[in-house]
Coordinates of C-alpha atoms in Angstrom, one line a residue:
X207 CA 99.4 89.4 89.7
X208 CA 98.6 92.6 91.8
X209 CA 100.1 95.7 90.5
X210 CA 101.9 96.0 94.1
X211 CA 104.1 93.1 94.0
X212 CA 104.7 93.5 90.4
X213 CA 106.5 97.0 91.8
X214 CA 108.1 95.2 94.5
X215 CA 109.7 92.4 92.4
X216 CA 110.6 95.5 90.0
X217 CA 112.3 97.9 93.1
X218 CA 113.6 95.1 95.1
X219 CA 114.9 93.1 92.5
X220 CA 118.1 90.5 94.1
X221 CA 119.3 89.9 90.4
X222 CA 119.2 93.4 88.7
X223 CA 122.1 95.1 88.4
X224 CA 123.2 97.5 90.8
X225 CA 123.7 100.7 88.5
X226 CA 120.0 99.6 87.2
X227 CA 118.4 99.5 90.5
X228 CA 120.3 102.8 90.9
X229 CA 119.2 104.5 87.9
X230 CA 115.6 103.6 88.5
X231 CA 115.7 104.7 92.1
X232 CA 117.0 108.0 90.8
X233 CA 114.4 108.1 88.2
X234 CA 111.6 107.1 90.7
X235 CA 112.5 109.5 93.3
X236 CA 112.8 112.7 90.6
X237 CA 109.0 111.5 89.7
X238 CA 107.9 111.2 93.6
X239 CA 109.3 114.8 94.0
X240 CA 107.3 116.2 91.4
X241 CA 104.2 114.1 92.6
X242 CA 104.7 116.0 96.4
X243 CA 105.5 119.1 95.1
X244 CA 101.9 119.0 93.5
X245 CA 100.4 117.6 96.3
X246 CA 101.3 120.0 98.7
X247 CA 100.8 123.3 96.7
X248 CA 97.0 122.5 97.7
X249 CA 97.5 120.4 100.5
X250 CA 93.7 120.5 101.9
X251 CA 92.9 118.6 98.4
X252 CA 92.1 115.3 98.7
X253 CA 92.6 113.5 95.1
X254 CA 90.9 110.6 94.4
X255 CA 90.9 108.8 91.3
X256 CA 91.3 105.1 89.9
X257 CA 95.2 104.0 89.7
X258 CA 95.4 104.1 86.4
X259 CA 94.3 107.7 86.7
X260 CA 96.4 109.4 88.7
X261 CA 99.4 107.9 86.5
X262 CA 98.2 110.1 84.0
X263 CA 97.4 113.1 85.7
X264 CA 100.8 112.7 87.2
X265 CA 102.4 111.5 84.4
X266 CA 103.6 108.5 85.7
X267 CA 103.7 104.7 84.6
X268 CA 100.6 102.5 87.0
X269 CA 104.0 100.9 88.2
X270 CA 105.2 104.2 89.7
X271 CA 102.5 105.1 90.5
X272 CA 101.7 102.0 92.5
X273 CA 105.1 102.6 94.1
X274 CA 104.4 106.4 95.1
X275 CA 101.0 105.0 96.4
X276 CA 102.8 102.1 98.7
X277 CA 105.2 105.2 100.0
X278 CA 102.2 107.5 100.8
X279 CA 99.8 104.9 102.4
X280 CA 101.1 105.4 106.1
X281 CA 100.9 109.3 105.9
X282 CA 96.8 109.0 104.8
X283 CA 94.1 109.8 106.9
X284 CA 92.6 106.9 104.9
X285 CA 94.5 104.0 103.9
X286 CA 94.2 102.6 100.6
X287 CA 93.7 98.9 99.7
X288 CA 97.4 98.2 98.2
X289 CA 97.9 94.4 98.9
X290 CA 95.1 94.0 96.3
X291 CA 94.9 96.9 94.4
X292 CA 94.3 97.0 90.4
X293 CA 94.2 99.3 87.7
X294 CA 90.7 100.3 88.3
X295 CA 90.7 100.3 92.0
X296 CA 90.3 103.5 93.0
X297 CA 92.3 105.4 95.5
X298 CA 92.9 108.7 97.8
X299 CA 95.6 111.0 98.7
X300 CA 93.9 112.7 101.6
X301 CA 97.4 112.7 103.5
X302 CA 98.1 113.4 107.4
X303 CA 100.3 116.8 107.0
X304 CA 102.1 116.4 110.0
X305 CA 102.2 112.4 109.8
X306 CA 103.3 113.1 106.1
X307 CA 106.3 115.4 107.2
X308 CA 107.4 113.5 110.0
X309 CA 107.5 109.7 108.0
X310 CA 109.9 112.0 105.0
X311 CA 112.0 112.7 108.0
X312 CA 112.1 109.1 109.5
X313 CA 112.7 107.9 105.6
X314 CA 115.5 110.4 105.5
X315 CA 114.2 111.9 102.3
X316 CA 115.7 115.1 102.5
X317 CA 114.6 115.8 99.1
X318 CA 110.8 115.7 100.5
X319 CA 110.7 117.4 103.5
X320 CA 112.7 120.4 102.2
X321 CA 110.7 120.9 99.7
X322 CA 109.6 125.0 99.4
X323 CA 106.2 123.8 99.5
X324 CA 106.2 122.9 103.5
X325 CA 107.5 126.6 104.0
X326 CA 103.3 127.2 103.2
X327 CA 101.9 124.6 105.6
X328 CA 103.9 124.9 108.6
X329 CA 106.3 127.6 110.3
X330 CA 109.9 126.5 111.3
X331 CA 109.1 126.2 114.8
X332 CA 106.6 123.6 114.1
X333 CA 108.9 122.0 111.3
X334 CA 111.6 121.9 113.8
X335 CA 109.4 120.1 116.6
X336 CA 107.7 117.4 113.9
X337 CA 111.8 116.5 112.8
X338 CA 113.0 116.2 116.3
X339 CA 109.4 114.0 117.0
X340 CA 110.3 112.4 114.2
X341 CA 113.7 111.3 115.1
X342 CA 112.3 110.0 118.6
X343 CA 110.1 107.9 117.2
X344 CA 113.2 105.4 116.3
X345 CA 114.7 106.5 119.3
X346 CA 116.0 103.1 121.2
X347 CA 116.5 103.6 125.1
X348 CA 118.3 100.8 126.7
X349 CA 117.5 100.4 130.4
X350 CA 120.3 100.2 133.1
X351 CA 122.7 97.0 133.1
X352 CA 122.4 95.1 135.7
X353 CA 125.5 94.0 137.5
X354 CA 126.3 90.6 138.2
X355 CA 126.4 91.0 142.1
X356 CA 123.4 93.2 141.7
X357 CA 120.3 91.8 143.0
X358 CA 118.3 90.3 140.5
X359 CA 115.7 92.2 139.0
X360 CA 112.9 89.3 139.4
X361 CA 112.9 90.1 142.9
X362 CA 114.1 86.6 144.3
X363 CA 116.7 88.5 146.6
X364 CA 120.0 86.5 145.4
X365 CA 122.2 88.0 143.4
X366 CA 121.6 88.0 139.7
X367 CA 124.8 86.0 138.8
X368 CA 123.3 83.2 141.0
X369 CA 119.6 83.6 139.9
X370 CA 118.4 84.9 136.4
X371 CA 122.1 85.3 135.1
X372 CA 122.6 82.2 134.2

């Protein structure tokens, strides 16, 4: 079985117990933090390294590891081959520092993007413009409701209660 749905069955689990899935969220996250805060104290480094690899230089399980490498793979400049990926496949954290920052923020991991590391890479002007881009991205803009006695908007010149509203 690939190494990414064992971590899915493991992290999304329907029948664990809810102060399990808890705890190991908990746990996972204290390890992802640590992972980041590495990361980003040199973040022009781009780490490459087998999976099994970068568990240990991170001290991390493959499972976690496979999990922090599911989380990071939309923030890299190259995406790795996760659907598929082994043991021995090898990967690359060469991540997107602004795409990085702003998919913490859309994740609402507070914990991440507020690390003291970012304080390096950007200014606050520029963190403050990648959060509110951020927040925009998921931004949902309805367009105007259209009134029953309005014309319809398909341009047949009835009214849309008579036309396209019904």
């Amino acid at each position: 079985m690939a190494l990414l749905q064992e971590w899915r069955e493991v992290a999304y689990s329907q029948e664990a117990d809810k102060k399990q899935l808890q705890k190991f969220w908990s746990e996972y996250f204290l390890k992802e933090k640590g992972v980041y805060e590495q990361l980003l104290t040199n973040p022009d480094e781009v780490v490459t390294g087998t999976v099994k690899e970068l568990a240990e230089k991170y001290d991390l399980s493959v499972q976690t590891m496979t999990g922090f490498l599911d989380g990071i793979n939309d923030s890299l400049k190259e995406q790795n081959p996760i659907e598929e990926m082994t043991e021995d496949t090898v990967v690359n954290l060469g991540f997107d520092k602004e795409l990085l920052y702003k998919n913490m923020v859309d994740a609402k991991a507070d914990w991440l993007y507020n690390l003291p590391m970012w304080d390096e890479i950007f200014d606050e002007e520029t963190k403050k413009n990648l959060y509110r881009e951020a927040k925009k991205m998921n931004t949902i803009v309805k367009g105007k409701k259209i009134g029953r006695n309005d014309p319809c908007p398909c341009g047949s010149g009835k009214k849309y209660k008579y036309c396209c509203g019904r």
